[in-house]
Coordinates of N, CA and C in Angstrom, one line a residue:
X1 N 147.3 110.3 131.7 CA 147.2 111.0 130.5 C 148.3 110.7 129.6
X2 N 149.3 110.6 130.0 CA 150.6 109.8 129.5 C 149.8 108.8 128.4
X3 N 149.7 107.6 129.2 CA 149.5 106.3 128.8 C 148.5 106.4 127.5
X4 N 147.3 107.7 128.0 CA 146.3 107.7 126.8 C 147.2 108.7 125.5
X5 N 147.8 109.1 125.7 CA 148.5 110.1 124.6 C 149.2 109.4 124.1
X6 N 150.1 108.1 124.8 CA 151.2 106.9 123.7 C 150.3 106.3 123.0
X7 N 149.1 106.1 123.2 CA 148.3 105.2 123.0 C 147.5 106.1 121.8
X8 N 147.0 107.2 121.6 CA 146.2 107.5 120.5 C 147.6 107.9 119.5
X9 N 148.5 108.7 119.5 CA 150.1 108.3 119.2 C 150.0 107.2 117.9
X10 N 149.9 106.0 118.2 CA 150.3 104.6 118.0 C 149.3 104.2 116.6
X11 N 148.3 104.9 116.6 CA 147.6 104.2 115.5 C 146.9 105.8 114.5
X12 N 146.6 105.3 113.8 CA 146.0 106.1 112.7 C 145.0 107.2 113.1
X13 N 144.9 108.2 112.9 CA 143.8 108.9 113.6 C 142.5 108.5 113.4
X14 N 141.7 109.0 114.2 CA 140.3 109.0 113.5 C 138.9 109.2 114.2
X15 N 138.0 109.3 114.0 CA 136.7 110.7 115.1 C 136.3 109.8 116.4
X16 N 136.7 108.9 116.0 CA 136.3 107.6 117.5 C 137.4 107.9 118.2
X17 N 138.9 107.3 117.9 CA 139.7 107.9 118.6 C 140.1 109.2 119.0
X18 N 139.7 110.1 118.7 CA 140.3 112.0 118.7 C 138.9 111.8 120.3
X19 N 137.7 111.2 120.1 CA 136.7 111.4 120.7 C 137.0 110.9 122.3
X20 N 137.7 109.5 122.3 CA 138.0 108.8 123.3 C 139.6 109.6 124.4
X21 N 140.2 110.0 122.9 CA 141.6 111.0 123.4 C 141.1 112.1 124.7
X22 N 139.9 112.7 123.8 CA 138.9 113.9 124.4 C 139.2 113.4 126.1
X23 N 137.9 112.1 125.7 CA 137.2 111.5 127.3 C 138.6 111.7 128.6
X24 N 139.4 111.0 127.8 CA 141.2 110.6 128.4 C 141.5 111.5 128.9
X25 N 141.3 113.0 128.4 CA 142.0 114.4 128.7 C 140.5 114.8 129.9
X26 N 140.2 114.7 129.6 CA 138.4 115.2 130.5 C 138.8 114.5 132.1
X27 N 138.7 113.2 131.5 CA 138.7 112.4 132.7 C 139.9 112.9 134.2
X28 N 140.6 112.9 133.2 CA 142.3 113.2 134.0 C 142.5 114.6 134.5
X29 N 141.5 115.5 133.9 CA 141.6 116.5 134.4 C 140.3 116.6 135.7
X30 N 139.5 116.0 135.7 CA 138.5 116.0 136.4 C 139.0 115.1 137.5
X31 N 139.8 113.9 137.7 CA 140.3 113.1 138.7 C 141.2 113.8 139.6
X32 N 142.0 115.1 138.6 CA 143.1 115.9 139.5 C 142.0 116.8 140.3
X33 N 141.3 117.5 139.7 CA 140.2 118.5 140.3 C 139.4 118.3 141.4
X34 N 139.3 116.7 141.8 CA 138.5 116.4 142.5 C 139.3 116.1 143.9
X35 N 141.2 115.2 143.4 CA 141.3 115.2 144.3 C 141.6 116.3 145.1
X36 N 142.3 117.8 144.0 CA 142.9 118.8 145.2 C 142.0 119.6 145.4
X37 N 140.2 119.4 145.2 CA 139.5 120.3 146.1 C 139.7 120.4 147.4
X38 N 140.1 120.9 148.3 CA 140.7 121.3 149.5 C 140.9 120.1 150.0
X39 N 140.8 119.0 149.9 CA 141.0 118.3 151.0 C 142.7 117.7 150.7
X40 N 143.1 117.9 149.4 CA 144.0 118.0 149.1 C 145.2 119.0 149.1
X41 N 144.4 120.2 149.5 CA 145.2 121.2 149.7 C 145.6 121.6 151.3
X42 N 145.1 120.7 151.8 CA 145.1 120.7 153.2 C 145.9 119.9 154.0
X43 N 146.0 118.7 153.2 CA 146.5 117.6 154.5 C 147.5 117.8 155.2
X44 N 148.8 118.8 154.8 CA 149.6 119.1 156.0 C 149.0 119.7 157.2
X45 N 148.1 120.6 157.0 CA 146.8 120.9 158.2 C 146.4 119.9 159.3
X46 N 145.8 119.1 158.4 CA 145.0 118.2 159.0 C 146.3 117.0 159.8
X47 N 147.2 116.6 159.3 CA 148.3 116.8 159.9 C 148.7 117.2 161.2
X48 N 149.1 118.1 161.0 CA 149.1 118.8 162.5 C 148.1 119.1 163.3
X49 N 147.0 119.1 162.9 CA 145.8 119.4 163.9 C 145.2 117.7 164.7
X50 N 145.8 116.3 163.9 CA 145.6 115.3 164.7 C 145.8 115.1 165.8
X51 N 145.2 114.6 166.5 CA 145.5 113.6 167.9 C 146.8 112.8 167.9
X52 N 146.8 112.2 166.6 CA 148.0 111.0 166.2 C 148.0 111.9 165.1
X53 N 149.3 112.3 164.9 CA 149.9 113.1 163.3 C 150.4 111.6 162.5
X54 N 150.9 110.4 163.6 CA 151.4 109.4 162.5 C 150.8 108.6 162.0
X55 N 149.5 108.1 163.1 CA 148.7 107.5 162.6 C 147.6 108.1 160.8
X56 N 147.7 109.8 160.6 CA 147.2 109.6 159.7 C 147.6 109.8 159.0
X57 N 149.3 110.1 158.8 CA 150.4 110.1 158.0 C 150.5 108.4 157.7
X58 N 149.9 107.6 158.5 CA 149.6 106.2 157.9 C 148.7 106.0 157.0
X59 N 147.5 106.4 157.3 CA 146.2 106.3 156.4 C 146.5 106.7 155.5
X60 N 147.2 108.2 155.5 CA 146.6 109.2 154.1 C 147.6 108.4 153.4
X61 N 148.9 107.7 153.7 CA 149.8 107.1 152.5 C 148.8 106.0 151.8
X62 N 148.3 105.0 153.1 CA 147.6 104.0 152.5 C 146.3 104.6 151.6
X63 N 145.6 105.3 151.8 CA 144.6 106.1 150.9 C 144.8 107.1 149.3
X64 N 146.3 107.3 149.4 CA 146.8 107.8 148.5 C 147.1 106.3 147.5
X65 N 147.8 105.4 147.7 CA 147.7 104.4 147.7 C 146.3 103.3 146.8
X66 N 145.3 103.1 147.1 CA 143.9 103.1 146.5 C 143.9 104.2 145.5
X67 N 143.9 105.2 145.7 CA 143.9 106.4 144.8 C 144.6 106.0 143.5
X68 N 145.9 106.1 144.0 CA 147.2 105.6 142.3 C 146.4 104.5 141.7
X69 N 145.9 103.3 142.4 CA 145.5 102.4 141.9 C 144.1 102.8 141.3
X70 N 143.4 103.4 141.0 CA 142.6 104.1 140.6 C 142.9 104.7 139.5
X71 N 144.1 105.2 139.7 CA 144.4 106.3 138.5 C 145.1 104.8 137.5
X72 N 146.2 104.7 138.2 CA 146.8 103.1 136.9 C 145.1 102.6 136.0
X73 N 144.2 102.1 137.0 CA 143.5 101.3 136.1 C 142.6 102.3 135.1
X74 N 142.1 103.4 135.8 CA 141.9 104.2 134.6 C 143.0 104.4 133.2
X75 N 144.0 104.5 133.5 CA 144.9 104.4 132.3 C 144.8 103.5 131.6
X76 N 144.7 102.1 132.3 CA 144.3 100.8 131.7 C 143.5 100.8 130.7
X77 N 142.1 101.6 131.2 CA 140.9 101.4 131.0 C 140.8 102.3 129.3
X78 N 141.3 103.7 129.3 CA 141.8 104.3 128.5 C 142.5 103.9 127.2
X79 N 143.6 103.3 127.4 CA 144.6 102.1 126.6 C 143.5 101.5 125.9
X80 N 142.9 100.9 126.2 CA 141.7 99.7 126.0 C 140.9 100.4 125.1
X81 N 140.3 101.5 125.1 CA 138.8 102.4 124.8 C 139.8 103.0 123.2
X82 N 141.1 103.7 123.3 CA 141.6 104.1 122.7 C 141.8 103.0 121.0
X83 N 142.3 101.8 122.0 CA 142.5 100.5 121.1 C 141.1 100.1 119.7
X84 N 140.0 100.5 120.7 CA 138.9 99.7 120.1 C 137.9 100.9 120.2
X85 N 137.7 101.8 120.2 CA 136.5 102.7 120.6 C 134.7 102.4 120.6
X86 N 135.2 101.6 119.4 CA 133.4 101.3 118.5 C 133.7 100.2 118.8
X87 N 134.4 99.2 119.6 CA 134.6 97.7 119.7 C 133.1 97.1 120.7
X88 N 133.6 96.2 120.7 CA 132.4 95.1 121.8 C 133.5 95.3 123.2
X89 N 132.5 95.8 123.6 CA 133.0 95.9 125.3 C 132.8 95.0 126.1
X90 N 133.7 94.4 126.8 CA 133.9 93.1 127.3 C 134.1 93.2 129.2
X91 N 133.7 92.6 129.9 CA 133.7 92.4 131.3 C 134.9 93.2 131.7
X92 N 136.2 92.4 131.8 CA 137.2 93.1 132.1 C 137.2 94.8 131.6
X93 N 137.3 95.0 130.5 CA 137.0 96.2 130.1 C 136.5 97.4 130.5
X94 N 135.3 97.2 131.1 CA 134.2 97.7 131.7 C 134.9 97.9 133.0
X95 N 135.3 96.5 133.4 CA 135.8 96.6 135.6 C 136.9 97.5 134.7
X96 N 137.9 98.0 134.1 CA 139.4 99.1 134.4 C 138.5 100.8 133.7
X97 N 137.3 100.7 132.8 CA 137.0 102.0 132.2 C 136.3 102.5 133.5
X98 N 135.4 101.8 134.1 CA 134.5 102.6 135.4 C 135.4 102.1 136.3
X99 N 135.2 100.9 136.6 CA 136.3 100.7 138.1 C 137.5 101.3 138.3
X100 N 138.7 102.0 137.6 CA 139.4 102.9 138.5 C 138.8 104.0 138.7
X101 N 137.8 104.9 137.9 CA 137.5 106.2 138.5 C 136.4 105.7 139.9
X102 N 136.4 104.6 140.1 CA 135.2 104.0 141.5 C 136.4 104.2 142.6
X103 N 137.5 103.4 142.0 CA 138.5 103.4 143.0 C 138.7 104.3 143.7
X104 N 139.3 105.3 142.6 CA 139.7 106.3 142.9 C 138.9 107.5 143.7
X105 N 137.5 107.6 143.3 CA 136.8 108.3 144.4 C 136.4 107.5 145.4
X106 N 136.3 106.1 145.3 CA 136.5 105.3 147.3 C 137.6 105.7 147.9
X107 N 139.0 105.8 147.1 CA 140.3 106.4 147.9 C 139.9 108.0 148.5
X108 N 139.0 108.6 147.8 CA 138.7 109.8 148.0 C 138.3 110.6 148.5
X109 N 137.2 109.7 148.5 CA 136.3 109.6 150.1 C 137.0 109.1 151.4
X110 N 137.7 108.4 151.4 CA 138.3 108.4 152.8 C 139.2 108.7 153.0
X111 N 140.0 109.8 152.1 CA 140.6 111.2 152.1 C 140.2 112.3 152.8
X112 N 139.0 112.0 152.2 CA 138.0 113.1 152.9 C 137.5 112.9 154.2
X113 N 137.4 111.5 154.5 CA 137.0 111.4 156.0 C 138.3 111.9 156.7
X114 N 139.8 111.2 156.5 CA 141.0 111.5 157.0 C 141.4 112.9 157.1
X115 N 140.8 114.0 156.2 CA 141.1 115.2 156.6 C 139.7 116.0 157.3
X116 N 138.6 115.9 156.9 CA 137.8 116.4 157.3 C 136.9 115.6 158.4
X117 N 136.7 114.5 158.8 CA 136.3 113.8 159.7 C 134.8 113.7 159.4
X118 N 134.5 113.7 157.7 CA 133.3 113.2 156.9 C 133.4 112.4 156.1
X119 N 132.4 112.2 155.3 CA 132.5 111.5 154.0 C 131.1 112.2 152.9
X120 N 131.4 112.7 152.1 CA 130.4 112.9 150.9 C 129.5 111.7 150.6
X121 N 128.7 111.9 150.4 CA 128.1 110.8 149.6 C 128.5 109.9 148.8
X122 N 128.8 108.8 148.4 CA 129.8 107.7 148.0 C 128.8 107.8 146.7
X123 N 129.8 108.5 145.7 CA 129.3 108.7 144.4 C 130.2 107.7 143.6
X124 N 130.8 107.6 143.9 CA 131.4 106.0 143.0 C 131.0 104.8 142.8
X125 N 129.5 104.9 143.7 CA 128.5 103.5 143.4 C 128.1 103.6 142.5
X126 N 127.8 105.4 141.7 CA 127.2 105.1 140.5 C 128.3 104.6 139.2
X127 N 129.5 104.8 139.3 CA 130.3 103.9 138.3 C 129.8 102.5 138.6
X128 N 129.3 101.4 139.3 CA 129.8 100.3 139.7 C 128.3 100.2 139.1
X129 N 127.2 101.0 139.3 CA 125.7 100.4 139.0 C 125.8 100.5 137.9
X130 N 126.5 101.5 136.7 CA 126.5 101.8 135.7 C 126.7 100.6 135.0
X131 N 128.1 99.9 135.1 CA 128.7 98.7 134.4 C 127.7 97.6 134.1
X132 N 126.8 96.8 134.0 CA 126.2 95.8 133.4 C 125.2 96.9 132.7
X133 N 124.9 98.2 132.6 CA 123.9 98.9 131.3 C 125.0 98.6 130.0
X134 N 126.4 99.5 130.7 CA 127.2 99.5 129.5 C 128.1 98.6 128.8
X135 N 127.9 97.1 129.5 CA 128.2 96.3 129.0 C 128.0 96.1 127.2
X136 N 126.7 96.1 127.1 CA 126.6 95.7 125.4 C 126.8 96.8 124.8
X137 N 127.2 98.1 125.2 CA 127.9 99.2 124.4 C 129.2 99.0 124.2
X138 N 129.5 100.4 123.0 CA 130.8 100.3 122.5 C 132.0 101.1 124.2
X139 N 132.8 100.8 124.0 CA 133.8 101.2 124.8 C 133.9 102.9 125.2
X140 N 134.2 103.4 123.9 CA 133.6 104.7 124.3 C 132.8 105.2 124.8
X141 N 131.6 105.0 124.5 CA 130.2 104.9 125.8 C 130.8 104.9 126.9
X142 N 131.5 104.1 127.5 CA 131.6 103.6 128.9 C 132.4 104.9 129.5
X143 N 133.6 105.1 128.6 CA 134.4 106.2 128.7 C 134.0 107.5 129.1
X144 N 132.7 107.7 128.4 CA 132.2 109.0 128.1 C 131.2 109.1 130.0
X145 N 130.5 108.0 130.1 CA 129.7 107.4 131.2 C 130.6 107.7 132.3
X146 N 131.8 107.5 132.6 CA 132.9 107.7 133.5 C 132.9 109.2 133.7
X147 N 133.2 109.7 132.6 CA 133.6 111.3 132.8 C 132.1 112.0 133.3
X148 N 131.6 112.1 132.7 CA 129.6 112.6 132.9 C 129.9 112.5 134.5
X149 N 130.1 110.9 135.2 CA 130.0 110.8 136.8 C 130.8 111.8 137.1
X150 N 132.2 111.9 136.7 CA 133.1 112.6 137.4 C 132.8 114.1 137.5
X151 N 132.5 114.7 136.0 CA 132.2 116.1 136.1 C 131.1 116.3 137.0
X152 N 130.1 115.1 136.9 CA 128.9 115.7 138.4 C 129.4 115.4 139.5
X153 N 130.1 114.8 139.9 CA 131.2 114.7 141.2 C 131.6 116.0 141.6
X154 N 132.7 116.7 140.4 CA 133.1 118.2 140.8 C 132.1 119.0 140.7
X155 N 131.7 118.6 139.9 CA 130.5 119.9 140.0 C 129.1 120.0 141.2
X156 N 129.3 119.1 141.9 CA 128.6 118.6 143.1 C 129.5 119.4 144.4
X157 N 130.9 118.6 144.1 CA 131.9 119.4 145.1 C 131.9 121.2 145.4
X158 N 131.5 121.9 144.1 CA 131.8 122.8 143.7 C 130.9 123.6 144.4
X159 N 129.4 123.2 143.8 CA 128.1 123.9 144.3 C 128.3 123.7 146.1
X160 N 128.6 122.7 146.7 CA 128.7 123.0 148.2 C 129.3 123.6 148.9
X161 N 131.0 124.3 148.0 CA 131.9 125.2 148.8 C 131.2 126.1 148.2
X162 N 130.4 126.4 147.2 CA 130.3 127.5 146.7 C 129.8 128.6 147.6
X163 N 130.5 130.2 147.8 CA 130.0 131.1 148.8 C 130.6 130.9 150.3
X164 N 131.2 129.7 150.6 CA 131.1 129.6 151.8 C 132.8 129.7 152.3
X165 N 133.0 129.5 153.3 CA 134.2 129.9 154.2 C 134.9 128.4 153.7
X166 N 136.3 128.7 153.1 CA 137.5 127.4 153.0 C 136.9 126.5 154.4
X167 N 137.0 125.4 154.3 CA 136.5 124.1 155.6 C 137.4 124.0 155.8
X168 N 137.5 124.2 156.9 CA 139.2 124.0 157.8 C 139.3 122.1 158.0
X169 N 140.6 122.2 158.5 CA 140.7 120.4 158.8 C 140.4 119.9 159.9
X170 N 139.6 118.6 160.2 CA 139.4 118.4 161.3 C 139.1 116.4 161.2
X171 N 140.2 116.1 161.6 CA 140.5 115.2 161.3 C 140.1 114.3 162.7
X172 N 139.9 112.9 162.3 CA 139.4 112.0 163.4 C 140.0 111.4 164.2
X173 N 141.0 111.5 164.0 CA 142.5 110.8 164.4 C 142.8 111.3 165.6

C-alpha cells in the first residue's frame, strides 16, 4: 500500500488514477483479510500442537516467504497500473498485476495446509486463467480483475466459518 500511495503521490491526479489508488487500497486490504482469517491467527497453536514444532516453524517461514513475494509483486503490479491505467497492457504487466495476488494465495494455501492439515480450493488458478482475457485491456481492468478474485476469496472464506465453531489447529507435521 506504501508503494501504491508514493506512486499515485507522484503524478497529477486524475479518475483513472484515484480509480486504480481505490483497486491498490481494496486489494491490500483484502490480501491482509485473507491471510489473518484464522489460520493466521493461529499458527502459534498449530505450533505447539505438531509432531515436529520445527519442522513447521520451517515451512511456515518458507510459506510466509512466497507470501512477501506475492505481496512485493503485487506492489509492482500496482506501481505499473498506477503509471499507465488506460495504457496497453503488456505481458510482464499482467504476470506482477494477477501473478502476485496468485502467489500469494498459493503461499496461502499452504499455510492453510501447515496449520490446518487442508487446503481450500486453489482459487488462485483463476488469476492465472484470467491473464491472456486481460491481456488486450487497459491495466486497470486487470487491477480491478485481481481484487473481484480476492473479495470472492474472502467472501468464500467467510460464508464457510460462517455460524460455525473457530477450527482449531491441526497440523500435518
Amino acid at each position: 500500500m506504501l508503494v501504491a500511495g508514493l506512486a499515485y503521490s507522484h503524478n497529477p491526479f486524475s479518475p483513472p488514477r484515484t480509480a486504480a489508488f481505490a483497486a491498490a487500497i481494496v486489494t491490500s486490504v483484502l490480501l491482509w483479510r485473507i491471510y489473518v482469517r484464522r489460520a493466521g491467527q493461529i499458527l502459534g497453536e498449530a505450533v505447539t500442537k505438531a509432531a515436529h514444532p520445527a519442522a513447521i516453524g520451517r515451512s511456515a517461514a518458507d510459506t510466509h516467504l512466497v507470501m512477501v513475494v506475492g505481496l512485493v509483486s503485487t506492489a509492482i503490479g500496482y506501481e505499473l497500473v498506477l503509471d499507465r491505467p488506460l495504457g496497453h497492457n503488456h505481458v510482464p504487466w499482467v504476470a506482477m498485476i494477477l501473478g502476485g495476488p496468485a502467489i500469494f494465495l498459493a503461499g496461502r494455501a499452504r499455510f492453510e495446509y501447515e496449520v490446518f492439515g487442508r487446503v481450500s480450493p486453489s482459487r488462485w488458478i483463476v488469476l492465472l486463467f484470467l491473464a491472456p482475457f486481460l491481456l488486450h485491456l487497459a491495466p486497470l481492468l486487470s487491477a480491478a480483475a485481481a481484487a473481484v478474485v480476492l473479495l470472492a476469496v474472502a467472501v468464500a472464506d467467510a460464508r464457510r466459518a460462517w455460524g460455525r465453531p473457530p477450527e482449531a489447529a491441526a497440523p500435518p507435521f
